[in-house]
Every structure is written in C-alpha cells, then in structure tokens.
Short mmCIF file of C-alpha atoms in Angstrom, two decimals:
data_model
loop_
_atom_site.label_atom_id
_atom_site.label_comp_id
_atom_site.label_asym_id
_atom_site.label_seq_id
_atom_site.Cartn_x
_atom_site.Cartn_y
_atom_site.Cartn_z
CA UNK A 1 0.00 0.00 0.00
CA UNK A 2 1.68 3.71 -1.02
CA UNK A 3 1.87 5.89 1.66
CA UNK A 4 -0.60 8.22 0.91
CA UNK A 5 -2.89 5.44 0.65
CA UNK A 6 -1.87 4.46 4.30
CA UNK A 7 -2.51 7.71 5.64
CA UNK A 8 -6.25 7.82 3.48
CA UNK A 9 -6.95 4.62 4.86
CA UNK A 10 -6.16 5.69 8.46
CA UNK A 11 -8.09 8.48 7.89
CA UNK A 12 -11.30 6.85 7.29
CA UNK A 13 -10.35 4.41 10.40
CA UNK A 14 -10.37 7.09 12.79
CA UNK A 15 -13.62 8.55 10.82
CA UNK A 16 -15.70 5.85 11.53
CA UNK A 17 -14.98 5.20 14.98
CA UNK A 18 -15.11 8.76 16.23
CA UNK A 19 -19.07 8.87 16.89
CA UNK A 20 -17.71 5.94 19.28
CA UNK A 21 -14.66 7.56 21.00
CA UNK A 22 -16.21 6.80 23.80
CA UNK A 23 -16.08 3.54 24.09
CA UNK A 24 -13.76 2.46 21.67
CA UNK A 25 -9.84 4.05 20.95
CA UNK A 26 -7.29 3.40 18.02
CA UNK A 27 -4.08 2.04 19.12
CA UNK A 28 -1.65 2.06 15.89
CA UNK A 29 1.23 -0.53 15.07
CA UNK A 30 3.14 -1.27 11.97
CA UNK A 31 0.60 -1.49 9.21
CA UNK A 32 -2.17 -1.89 11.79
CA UNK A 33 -4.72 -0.14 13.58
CA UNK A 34 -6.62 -1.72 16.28
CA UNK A 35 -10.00 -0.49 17.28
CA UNK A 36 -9.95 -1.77 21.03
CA UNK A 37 -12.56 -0.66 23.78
CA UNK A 38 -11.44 1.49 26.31
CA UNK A 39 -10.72 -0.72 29.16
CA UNK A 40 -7.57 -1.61 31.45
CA UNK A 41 -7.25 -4.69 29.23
CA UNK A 42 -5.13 -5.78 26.70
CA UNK A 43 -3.85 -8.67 24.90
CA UNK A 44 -1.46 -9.61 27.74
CA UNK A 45 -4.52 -9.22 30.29
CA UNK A 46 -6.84 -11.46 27.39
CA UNK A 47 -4.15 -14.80 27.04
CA UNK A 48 -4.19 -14.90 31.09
CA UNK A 49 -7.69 -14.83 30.91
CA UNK A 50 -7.81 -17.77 28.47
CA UNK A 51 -4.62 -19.81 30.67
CA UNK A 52 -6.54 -19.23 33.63
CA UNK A 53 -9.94 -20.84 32.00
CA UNK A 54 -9.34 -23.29 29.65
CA UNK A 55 -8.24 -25.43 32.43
CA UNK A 56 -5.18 -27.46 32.02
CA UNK A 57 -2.49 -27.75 34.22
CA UNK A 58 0.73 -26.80 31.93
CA UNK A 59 -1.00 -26.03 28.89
CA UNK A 60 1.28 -24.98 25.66
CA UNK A 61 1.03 -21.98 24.48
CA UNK A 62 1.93 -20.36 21.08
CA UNK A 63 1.50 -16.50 20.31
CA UNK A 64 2.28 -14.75 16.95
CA UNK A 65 2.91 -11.41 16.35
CA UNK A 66 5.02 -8.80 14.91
CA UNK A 67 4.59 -5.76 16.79
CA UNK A 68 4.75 -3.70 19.92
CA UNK A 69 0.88 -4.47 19.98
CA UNK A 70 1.98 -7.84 21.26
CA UNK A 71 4.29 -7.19 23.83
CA UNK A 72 1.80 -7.56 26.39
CA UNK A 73 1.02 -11.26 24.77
CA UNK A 74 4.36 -12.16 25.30
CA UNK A 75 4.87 -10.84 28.48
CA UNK A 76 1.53 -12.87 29.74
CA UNK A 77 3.27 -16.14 28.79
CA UNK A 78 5.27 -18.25 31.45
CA UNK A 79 7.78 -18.53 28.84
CA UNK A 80 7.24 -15.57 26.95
#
C-alpha cells in the first residue's frame, strides 16, 4: 500500500470510529490499527484470561505477532 494510501486509509479508520470515541480508541502498530474498547485490558490481560480458563495444568502456548501491539502477549506467557 503507497503511503498516501496508508494515511487515506487511516483516515477513514479514525472517521468511523469517532461517533464511538467513547467507548472504543485506536491504538496504531506497523501497518495496523486496532480499534480496542477502552478498558484496562489488553492482549497480555486477554491470554491470562484464556490460561486461567481453559483449564489445564501446563497447557502450551503459542503466540504470533510482529509488533509492539503484542508485547503484552508475550509478556503474559510463562515462557514468553
């Protein structure tokens, strides 16, 4: 995607979810934008919320990602 493209696209991102600034924010990465709700959460705070109910003992976990958005993730893991 060009650049100027990028920024248009952005644009219109942060267009549409302005009537719900509110509730939800933009939180940009490299060649992202995620439209998350405005909470203390994140995706750290969401995988030990899925370790701590899916119920097994030692269960593996795999994260992917390729940005400073996942940092948290990673963090969250026991072997991150």
């Amino acid at each position: 995607m060009a650049g100027k493209d990028l920024a248009r696209v952005e644009q219109m991102v942060r267009e549409a979810i302005a009537p719900a600034a509110g509730v939800f924010r933009l939180d940009a990465g490299k060649m992202l934008w995620e439209i998350l709700p405005r909470t203390d959460w994140n995706k750290g705070a969401a995988v030990r919320w899925i370790l701590d109910h899916i119920g097994a003992e030692d269960p593996l976990s795999i994260y992917f990602g390729d940005d400073r958005t996942d940092e948290d993730a990673f963090h969250a893991l026991p072997k991150g």
